[in-house]
mmCIF file of C-alpha atoms in Angstrom:
data_model
loop_
_atom_site.group_PDB
_atom_site.id
_atom_site.type_symbol
_atom_site.label_atom_id
_atom_site.label_comp_id
_atom_site.label_asym_id
_atom_site.label_seq_id
_atom_site.Cartn_x
_atom_site.Cartn_y
_atom_site.Cartn_z
ATOM 1 C CA UNK P 1 1.644 -7.719 -40.513
ATOM 2 C CA UNK P 2 2.566 -4.213 -42.201
ATOM 3 C CA UNK P 3 -0.218 -4.830 -45.019
ATOM 4 C CA UNK P 4 -3.206 -5.024 -42.455
ATOM 5 C CA UNK P 5 -1.576 -2.278 -40.136
ATOM 6 C CA UNK P 6 -0.853 -4.653 -37.321
ATOM 7 C CA UNK P 7 2.199 -5.148 -35.226
ATOM 8 C CA UNK P 8 3.648 -7.371 -32.741
ATOM 9 C CA UNK P 9 2.398 -6.494 -28.453
ATOM 10 C CA UNK P 10 4.248 -7.745 -25.655
ATOM 11 C CA UNK P 11 2.076 -8.450 -22.472
ATOM 12 C CA UNK P 12 3.063 -6.633 -19.412
ATOM 13 C CA UNK P 13 0.456 -6.393 -16.866
ATOM 14 C CA UNK P 14 -3.365 -7.368 -17.057
ATOM 15 C CA UNK P 15 -5.452 -4.259 -17.683
ATOM 16 C CA UNK P 16 -9.194 -4.869 -16.167
ATOM 17 C CA UNK P 17 -12.212 -2.390 -17.567
ATOM 18 C CA UNK P 18 -14.564 -1.385 -15.286
ATOM 19 C CA UNK P 19 -17.888 -2.930 -15.932
ATOM 20 C CA UNK P 20 -20.753 -0.956 -15.007
ATOM 21 C CA UNK P 21 -21.990 -2.988 -11.743
ATOM 22 C CA UNK P 22 -18.026 -1.766 -10.557
ATOM 23 C CA UNK P 23 -19.364 1.916 -11.850
ATOM 24 C CA UNK P 24 -22.289 2.052 -9.716
ATOM 25 C CA UNK P 25 -20.271 0.384 -6.650
ATOM 26 C CA UNK P 26 -17.811 3.752 -6.867
ATOM 27 C CA UNK P 27 -20.862 5.757 -7.089
ATOM 28 C CA UNK P 28 -22.148 4.283 -4.284
ATOM 29 C CA UNK P 29 -18.682 4.331 -2.131
ATOM 30 C CA UNK P 30 -18.522 8.204 -3.189
ATOM 31 C CA UNK P 31 -21.983 8.363 -1.705
ATOM 32 C CA UNK P 32 -21.586 6.452 1.625
ATOM 33 C CA UNK P 33 -18.275 8.798 2.427
ATOM 34 C CA UNK P 34 -20.140 11.981 2.088
ATOM 35 C CA UNK P 35 -22.802 10.830 4.408
ATOM 36 C CA UNK P 36 -20.295 9.613 7.349
ATOM 37 C CA UNK P 37 -18.523 12.844 6.592
ATOM 38 C CA UNK P 38 -22.111 14.965 7.356
ATOM 39 C CA UNK P 39 -23.497 13.032 9.397
ATOM 40 C CA UNK P 40 -19.896 13.091 11.910
ATOM 41 C CA UNK P 41 -17.822 16.093 11.021
ATOM 42 C CA UNK P 42 -14.272 14.009 10.650
ATOM 43 C CA UNK P 43 -10.874 16.288 10.948
ATOM 44 C CA UNK P 44 -8.869 15.042 8.291
ATOM 45 C CA UNK P 45 -6.310 14.107 10.004
ATOM 46 C CA UNK P 46 -8.820 11.168 11.558
ATOM 47 C CA UNK P 47 -9.607 10.229 7.957
ATOM 48 C CA UNK P 48 -7.490 7.584 6.880
ATOM 49 C CA UNK P 49 -6.060 4.702 4.502
ATOM 50 C CA UNK P 50 -4.304 1.460 5.884
ATOM 51 C CA UNK P 51 -2.840 -1.054 3.150
ATOM 52 C CA UNK P 52 -0.801 -4.101 3.557
ATOM 53 C CA UNK P 53 2.364 -4.096 0.650
ATOM 54 C CA UNK P 54 4.158 -7.195 -0.111
ATOM 55 C CA UNK P 55 7.893 -6.871 -0.741
ATOM 56 C CA UNK P 56 10.569 -8.865 -0.659
ATOM 57 C CA UNK P 57 14.095 -9.096 0.435
ATOM 58 C CA UNK P 58 15.796 -8.730 -3.131
ATOM 59 C CA UNK P 59 13.998 -5.578 -5.644
ATOM 60 C CA UNK P 60 16.372 -6.139 -8.462
ATOM 61 C CA UNK P 61 15.677 -4.422 -11.745
ATOM 62 C CA UNK P 62 14.016 -6.097 -14.506
ATOM 63 C CA UNK P 63 16.225 -3.734 -17.356
ATOM 64 C CA UNK P 64 19.898 -3.346 -17.427
ATOM 65 C CA UNK P 65 22.877 -2.569 -19.520
ATOM 66 C CA UNK P 66 25.242 -4.356 -21.381
ATOM 67 C CA UNK P 67 26.952 -4.819 -25.016
ATOM 68 C CA UNK P 68 24.844 -5.267 -28.414
ATOM 69 C CA UNK P 69 24.432 -9.299 -28.855
ATOM 70 C CA UNK P 70 24.663 -10.321 -25.829
ATOM 71 C CA UNK P 71 22.038 -13.428 -25.211
ATOM 72 C CA UNK P 72 22.594 -14.091 -21.259
ATOM 73 C CA UNK P 73 23.172 -11.171 -18.877
ATOM 74 C CA UNK P 74 23.816 -11.884 -15.256
ATOM 75 C CA UNK P 75 21.574 -9.458 -12.654
ATOM 76 C CA UNK P 76 23.539 -9.501 -9.105
ATOM 77 C CA UNK P 77 21.160 -10.354 -6.234
ATOM 78 C CA UNK P 78 21.304 -12.537 -2.759
ATOM 79 C CA UNK P 79 18.732 -14.909 -4.057
ATOM 80 C CA UNK P 80 16.172 -13.988 -2.138
ATOM 81 C CA UNK P 81 13.657 -12.323 -4.825
ATOM 82 C CA UNK P 82 11.100 -14.677 -3.497
ATOM 83 C CA UNK P 83 11.763 -14.142 0.051
ATOM 84 C CA UNK P 84 8.654 -11.913 0.791
ATOM 85 C CA UNK P 85 7.717 -9.616 4.118
ATOM 86 C CA UNK P 86 4.730 -7.191 4.313
ATOM 87 C CA UNK P 87 4.319 -3.436 5.007
ATOM 88 C CA UNK P 88 1.472 -2.226 6.786
ATOM 89 C CA UNK P 89 1.437 1.778 5.888
ATOM 90 C CA UNK P 90 -1.170 3.916 7.286
ATOM 91 C CA UNK P 91 -1.736 7.855 6.076
ATOM 92 C CA UNK P 92 -4.412 10.603 6.768
ATOM 93 C CA UNK P 93 -6.444 12.857 4.537
ATOM 94 C CA UNK P 94 -3.915 15.766 5.773
ATOM 95 C CA UNK P 95 -0.857 14.495 5.050
ATOM 96 C CA UNK P 96 -0.201 12.557 8.196
ATOM 97 C CA UNK P 97 2.018 9.324 7.850
ATOM 98 C CA UNK P 98 1.902 6.613 10.745
ATOM 99 C CA UNK P 99 4.164 4.610 11.941
ATOM 100 C CA UNK P 100 4.714 1.621 9.409
ATOM 101 C CA UNK P 101 4.479 -1.840 10.542
ATOM 102 C CA UNK P 102 6.305 -4.535 8.737
ATOM 103 C CA UNK P 103 5.390 -7.989 9.033
ATOM 104 C CA UNK P 104 7.901 -10.657 8.487
ATOM 105 C CA UNK P 105 8.216 -14.602 7.811
ATOM 106 C CA UNK P 106 8.946 -16.167 10.802
ATOM 107 C CA UNK P 107 7.802 -17.812 13.946
ATOM 108 C CA UNK P 108 9.660 -15.585 16.822
ATOM 109 C CA UNK P 109 10.368 -11.777 16.936
ATOM 110 C CA UNK P 110 13.921 -10.899 15.861
ATOM 111 C CA UNK P 111 16.853 -10.306 18.395
ATOM 112 C CA UNK P 112 18.496 -7.436 16.225
ATOM 113 C CA UNK P 113 18.214 -3.891 17.667
ATOM 114 C CA UNK P 114 14.800 -2.484 15.744
ATOM 115 C CA UNK P 115 15.005 1.013 14.273
ATOM 116 C CA UNK P 116 12.703 3.500 16.565
ATOM 117 C CA UNK P 117 9.776 4.830 14.211
ATOM 118 C CA UNK P 118 8.801 1.095 12.992
ATOM 119 C CA UNK P 119 6.835 -2.022 14.450
ATOM 120 C CA UNK P 120 7.899 -4.908 13.787
ATOM 121 C CA UNK P 121 5.297 -8.394 13.818
ATOM 122 C CA UNK P 122 6.238 -11.781 13.107
ATOM 123 C CA UNK P 123 3.673 -14.288 11.223
ATOM 124 C CA UNK P 124 4.107 -17.652 9.886
ATOM 125 C CA UNK P 125 3.331 -17.028 6.527
ATOM 126 C CA UNK P 126 4.544 -13.208 6.759
ATOM 127 C CA UNK P 127 0.796 -11.846 5.864
ATOM 128 C CA UNK P 128 -1.813 -9.957 7.475
ATOM 129 C CA UNK P 129 -3.646 -11.759 10.056
ATOM 130 C CA UNK P 130 -6.478 -11.145 12.647
ATOM 131 C CA UNK P 131 -3.791 -10.728 15.524
ATOM 132 C CA UNK P 132 -1.737 -8.364 13.384
ATOM 133 C CA UNK P 133 -4.547 -6.399 12.941
ATOM 134 C CA UNK P 134 -5.204 -5.994 16.725
ATOM 135 C CA UNK P 135 -1.521 -5.212 16.964
ATOM 136 C CA UNK P 136 -2.018 -2.548 14.271
ATOM 137 C CA UNK P 137 -4.897 -1.177 16.161
ATOM 138 C CA UNK P 138 -3.177 -1.069 19.498
ATOM 139 C CA UNK P 139 0.362 0.183 17.987
ATOM 140 C CA UNK P 140 -0.104 2.269 15.256
ATOM 141 C CA UNK P 141 -3.911 3.442 14.750
ATOM 142 C CA UNK P 142 -4.489 3.856 18.561
ATOM 143 C CA UNK P 143 -1.391 6.068 18.997
ATOM 144 C CA UNK P 144 -2.002 8.134 16.089
ATOM 145 C CA UNK P 145 -2.415 12.242 16.672
ATOM 146 C CA UNK P 146 -5.676 12.463 18.750
ATOM 147 C CA UNK P 147 -6.091 8.629 18.867
ATOM 148 C CA UNK P 148 -5.267 8.711 22.943
ATOM 149 C CA UNK P 149 -8.728 11.210 22.985
ATOM 150 C CA UNK P 150 -10.764 9.086 20.728
ATOM 151 C CA UNK P 151 -11.608 11.377 18.062
ATOM 152 C CA UNK P 152 -14.570 9.866 15.928
ATOM 153 C CA UNK P 153 -12.280 8.910 12.804
ATOM 154 C CA UNK P 154 -13.401 6.914 9.381
ATOM 155 C CA UNK P 155 -10.785 4.515 8.488
ATOM 156 C CA UNK P 156 -10.816 3.175 4.563
ATOM 157 C CA UNK P 157 -9.054 0.199 3.563
ATOM 158 C CA UNK P 158 -10.018 -2.765 1.406
ATOM 159 C CA UNK P 159 -11.800 -6.236 1.689
ATOM 160 C CA UNK P 160 -9.168 -8.475 3.238
ATOM 161 C CA UNK P 161 -10.839 -10.981 5.175
ATOM 162 C CA UNK P 162 -8.846 -9.985 8.464
ATOM 163 C CA UNK P 163 -9.773 -6.433 8.112
ATOM 164 C CA UNK P 164 -13.931 -7.745 8.524
ATOM 165 C CA UNK P 165 -14.304 -10.183 11.166
ATOM 166 C CA UNK P 166 -16.214 -9.243 14.381
ATOM 167 C CA UNK P 167 -13.529 -8.951 16.655
ATOM 168 C CA UNK P 168 -11.624 -5.912 14.707
ATOM 169 C CA UNK P 169 -15.067 -4.401 14.021
ATOM 170 C CA UNK P 170 -15.836 -4.420 17.446
ATOM 171 C CA UNK P 171 -11.818 -3.242 18.621
ATOM 172 C CA UNK P 172 -12.628 -0.327 16.235
ATOM 173 C CA UNK P 173 -15.842 0.883 17.461
ATOM 174 C CA UNK P 174 -14.860 1.109 21.243
ATOM 175 C CA UNK P 175 -12.383 3.805 19.931
ATOM 176 C CA UNK P 176 -14.819 5.688 18.130
ATOM 177 C CA UNK P 177 -13.636 4.666 14.327
ATOM 178 C CA UNK P 178 -15.826 3.856 11.460
ATOM 179 C CA UNK P 179 -15.068 1.688 8.393
ATOM 180 C CA UNK P 180 -15.498 2.701 4.425
ATOM 181 C CA UNK P 181 -14.437 -0.875 2.983
ATOM 182 C CA UNK P 182 -13.790 -0.537 -0.669
ATOM 183 C CA UNK P 183 -15.620 -3.386 -2.859
ATOM 184 C CA UNK P 184 -13.599 -5.747 -4.321
ATOM 185 C CA UNK P 185 -11.908 -4.689 -7.452
ATOM 186 C CA UNK P 186 -11.807 -1.041 -6.989
ATOM 187 C CA UNK P 187 -8.995 -0.491 -5.064
ATOM 188 C CA UNK P 188 -7.103 0.888 -8.002
ATOM 189 C CA UNK P 189 -9.890 3.503 -7.905
ATOM 190 C CA UNK P 190 -10.586 4.292 -4.513
ATOM 191 C CA UNK P 191 -7.812 3.079 -2.253
ATOM 192 C CA UNK P 192 -5.255 6.678 -1.662
ATOM 193 C CA UNK P 193 -2.475 4.384 -1.065
ATOM 194 C CA UNK P 194 -2.681 1.818 -4.139
ATOM 195 C CA UNK P 195 -3.510 5.194 -6.282
ATOM 196 C CA UNK P 196 -0.163 6.993 -6.300
ATOM 197 C CA UNK P 197 1.785 6.611 -2.966
ATOM 198 C CA UNK P 198 2.494 2.918 -2.838
ATOM 199 C CA UNK P 199 4.832 3.221 -6.474
ATOM 200 C CA UNK P 200 6.799 6.064 -5.252
ATOM 201 C CA UNK P 201 7.447 4.276 -1.920
ATOM 202 C CA UNK P 202 8.225 1.050 -3.445
ATOM 203 C CA UNK P 203 11.111 2.994 -5.607
ATOM 204 C CA UNK P 204 12.591 4.236 -2.701
ATOM 205 C CA UNK P 205 12.647 0.988 -1.435
ATOM 206 C CA UNK P 206 14.125 -0.299 -4.984
ATOM 207 C CA UNK P 207 17.023 2.797 -4.649
ATOM 208 C CA UNK P 208 17.809 1.861 -0.810
ATOM 209 C CA UNK P 209 18.124 -1.847 -2.317
ATOM 210 C CA UNK P 210 20.523 -0.635 -4.679
ATOM 211 C CA UNK P 211 22.735 1.340 -2.762
ATOM 212 C CA UNK P 212 23.017 -1.848 -0.305
ATOM 213 C CA UNK P 213 24.007 -4.042 -2.992
ATOM 214 C CA UNK P 214 26.811 -1.468 -4.186
ATOM 215 C CA UNK P 215 28.538 -1.840 -0.890
ATOM 216 C CA UNK P 216 31.722 -3.536 -1.323
ATOM 217 C CA UNK P 217 31.836 -4.421 2.871
ATOM 218 C CA UNK P 218 29.134 -7.373 3.314
ATOM 219 C CA UNK P 219 28.931 -10.213 4.792
ATOM 220 C CA UNK P 220 28.815 -13.855 2.843
ATOM 221 C CA UNK P 221 27.472 -17.428 3.492
ATOM 222 C CA UNK P 222 29.633 -20.536 3.445
ATOM 223 C CA UNK P 223 28.986 -21.027 -0.079
ATOM 224 C CA UNK P 224 30.506 -17.480 -0.581
ATOM 225 C CA UNK P 225 27.262 -15.911 -1.597
ATOM 226 C CA UNK P 226 26.490 -12.524 -0.302
ATOM 227 C CA UNK P 227 24.137 -12.412 2.595
ATOM 228 C CA UNK P 228 20.180 -10.920 2.285
ATOM 229 C CA UNK P 229 19.937 -7.746 3.928
ATOM 230 C CA UNK P 230 19.344 -8.160 8.174
ATOM 231 C CA UNK P 231 15.704 -7.560 9.540
ATOM 232 C CA UNK P 232 17.436 -4.236 11.160
ATOM 233 C CA UNK P 233 18.542 -2.975 7.173
ATOM 234 C CA UNK P 234 15.094 -3.626 6.059
ATOM 235 C CA UNK P 235 13.438 -2.464 8.785
ATOM 236 C CA UNK P 236 15.435 1.141 8.234
ATOM 237 C CA UNK P 237 14.720 1.136 4.609
ATOM 238 C CA UNK P 238 11.225 1.024 5.286
ATOM 239 C CA UNK P 239 11.208 3.974 7.649
ATOM 240 C CA UNK P 240 13.512 6.078 5.050
ATOM 241 C CA UNK P 241 11.197 5.087 2.342
ATOM 242 C CA UNK P 242 8.521 6.201 3.985
ATOM 243 C CA UNK P 243 9.486 9.531 5.213
ATOM 244 C CA UNK P 244 10.245 10.368 1.627
ATOM 245 C CA UNK P 245 6.981 10.358 0.547
ATOM 246 C CA UNK P 246 5.551 13.743 0.137
ATOM 247 C CA UNK P 247 2.086 14.772 2.167
ATOM 248 C CA UNK P 248 0.998 16.602 -0.475
ATOM 249 C CA UNK P 249 1.514 13.487 -2.669
ATOM 250 C CA UNK P 250 -0.717 12.168 0.054
ATOM 251 C CA UNK P 251 -3.220 14.742 0.344
ATOM 252 C CA UNK P 252 -3.828 14.866 -3.459
ATOM 253 C CA UNK P 253 -4.605 10.752 -3.494
ATOM 254 C CA UNK P 254 -7.475 10.992 -1.152
ATOM 255 C CA UNK P 255 -8.960 13.650 -2.902
ATOM 256 C CA UNK P 256 -8.306 11.959 -6.318
ATOM 257 C CA UNK P 257 -9.842 8.978 -4.352
ATOM 258 C CA UNK P 258 -13.144 11.175 -3.825
ATOM 259 C CA UNK P 259 -12.529 11.075 0.041
ATOM 260 C CA UNK P 260 -11.408 14.251 1.592
ATOM 261 C CA UNK P 261 -13.295 16.529 -0.950
ATOM 262 C CA UNK P 262 -14.907 19.425 0.057
ATOM 263 C CA UNK P 263 -18.309 18.846 1.045
ATOM 264 C CA UNK P 264 -19.514 21.597 -1.019
ATOM 265 C CA UNK P 265 -18.577 20.422 -4.443
ATOM 266 C CA UNK P 266 -15.816 22.485 -5.062
ATOM 267 C CA UNK P 267 -12.698 19.880 -4.997
ATOM 268 C CA UNK P 268 -15.167 17.459 -7.155
ATOM 269 C CA UNK P 269 -12.569 18.088 -10.134
ATOM 270 C CA UNK P 270 -9.586 16.199 -8.110
ATOM 271 C CA UNK P 271 -11.152 13.181 -8.708
ATOM 272 C CA UNK P 272 -10.437 13.435 -12.281
ATOM 273 C CA UNK P 273 -6.951 14.861 -12.630
ATOM 274 C CA UNK P 274 -4.500 12.496 -13.592
ATOM 275 C CA UNK P 275 -0.976 13.931 -13.024
ATOM 276 C CA UNK P 276 -0.795 13.709 -9.358
ATOM 277 C CA UNK P 277 2.792 13.344 -9.088
ATOM 278 C CA UNK P 278 5.063 15.779 -9.407
ATOM 279 C CA UNK P 279 8.097 15.800 -11.837
ATOM 280 C CA UNK P 280 10.531 15.389 -8.910
ATOM 281 C CA UNK P 281 8.494 12.636 -7.654
ATOM 282 C CA UNK P 282 10.586 9.124 -8.115
ATOM 283 C CA UNK P 283 9.943 7.580 -11.429
ATOM 284 C CA UNK P 284 10.602 3.817 -11.180
ATOM 285 C CA UNK P 285 9.846 2.239 -14.619
ATOM 286 C CA UNK P 286 9.742 -1.429 -13.058
ATOM 287 C CA UNK P 287 7.435 -0.512 -10.439
ATOM 288 C CA UNK P 288 3.503 -1.205 -10.908
ATOM 289 C CA UNK P 289 1.840 1.386 -12.130
ATOM 290 C CA UNK P 290 -1.008 1.554 -9.402
ATOM 291 C CA UNK P 291 -2.655 4.331 -11.128
ATOM 292 C CA UNK P 292 -3.493 1.905 -14.058
ATOM 293 C CA UNK P 293 -4.563 -0.309 -11.120
ATOM 294 C CA UNK P 294 -3.743 -3.641 -9.619
ATOM 295 C CA UNK P 295 -7.131 -5.130 -8.284
ATOM 296 C CA UNK P 296 -6.353 -8.688 -7.568
ATOM 297 C CA UNK P 297 -4.350 -8.802 -4.758
ATOM 298 C CA UNK P 298 -2.397 -12.016 -3.008
ATOM 299 C CA UNK P 299 -3.254 -13.013 0.331
ATOM 300 C CA UNK P 300 -0.750 -11.006 1.661
ATOM 301 C CA UNK P 301 -2.958 -8.556 2.165
ATOM 302 C CA UNK P 302 -5.858 -7.041 -0.233
ATOM 303 C CA UNK P 303 -8.856 -7.114 -2.294
ATOM 304 C CA UNK P 304 -10.840 -10.408 -2.428
ATOM 305 C CA UNK P 305 -12.227 -11.595 -5.525
ATOM 306 C CA UNK P 306 -12.962 -8.852 -7.915
ATOM 307 C CA UNK P 307 -15.597 -10.326 -9.554
ATOM 308 C CA UNK P 308 -17.529 -10.003 -5.958
ATOM 309 C CA UNK P 309 -20.316 -7.504 -6.193
ATOM 310 C CA UNK P 310 -20.626 -6.735 -2.314
ATOM 311 C CA UNK P 311 -21.776 -3.400 -0.420
ATOM 312 C CA UNK P 312 -20.433 -4.252 2.851
ATOM 313 C CA UNK P 313 -18.963 -0.793 3.427
ATOM 314 C CA UNK P 314 -23.025 0.231 3.795
ATOM 315 C CA UNK P 315 -22.867 -1.791 6.902
ATOM 316 C CA UNK P 316 -20.600 -0.805 8.896
ATOM 317 C CA UNK P 317 -21.083 2.969 10.109
ATOM 318 C CA UNK P 318 -23.400 3.907 12.265
#
C-alpha cells in the first residue's frame, strides 16, 4: 500500500456530490426568494425557517478515555440511546428565536409541570404530522413578534409531506404567510437551521445531558438501573440549549443560504463564506457536520427522497 501511495480509510458519514440539476435548483430557489422579497417587502423578522430535529433521551459520546491496551470500555447511559423525540426549532432572519416545540412518543399529555417557554406535543411515533403542524402554527408561528398583526411573512422549510398538505397551506395563507419549499436533497445548502444552527444546539443538548449524568443524586429502576431523564428535564434542556444559540449565528446562516441577503447584491459574498461559527461556539466532534450536509433525513421530519427533482416552491407564492 505504501508503494502505491494508498492508505486505509474509515467510513464516517455519506457525502453526496451535487449533480448539475441540483445546482440549477439552488439557483432557481434563490431566484424565487428574491422575486418574492421584491414583490412583498418582508421585514427580516418575518422571514423564518422551521425544522424538525430528531433527538434521543441519551446522548453518549462516541469517544472516551481509558488505559492503552483495553479492548472493551463501558460507557455509562440509561439505556435510552434509541428512545427518540423531536424538537421543532424556528428562527427568523433578524436572529429572533421562537418557542421550541417538543414532540414526545406517547398517546397522552404528560402530567409533569412543563417549564415555561416550551410547547409540548405528543404523537404515537414521536414525529411531526399534520396535527403537529397545526399546533405549531397556533402556538408558535402565530405568536411570533408581528404574528398577531398578521404581517406578511415568508416561511422557509423542507419537503416533508406534512408541510405540503392543502390544509397546512390554506392555514398559512389565511395568516398571510407565503412558503418557500426547499427542493429535496438541498437542505444542507438552503436551510439555515441545517447549515450551522442545529449543530451547536445539539452540542449544547449533549452538554446538558453530560451534566445530568454526573449528578450523584438520581432515581433508579427496580433493576437498579438509572432512570432516564424526565420529560420536564428534557424540556428544560431544550429551552436552555436554544437560549444559548447566538443570534449572530442565525443571522449569518440565513445569509449563507441566500435567503435574507441585501437585494442590491452587496451581501452576495456571504453565500460563499465558510467560517460562520466563531471560536467561542461549541465545537462538538461527535455532532453531525451540518455544513457538509445530511440531505436524506428520516421520517422524523425532513427531506423526501433526495433524488426527486421538484420545483414545488415555485407554486406556493401568490
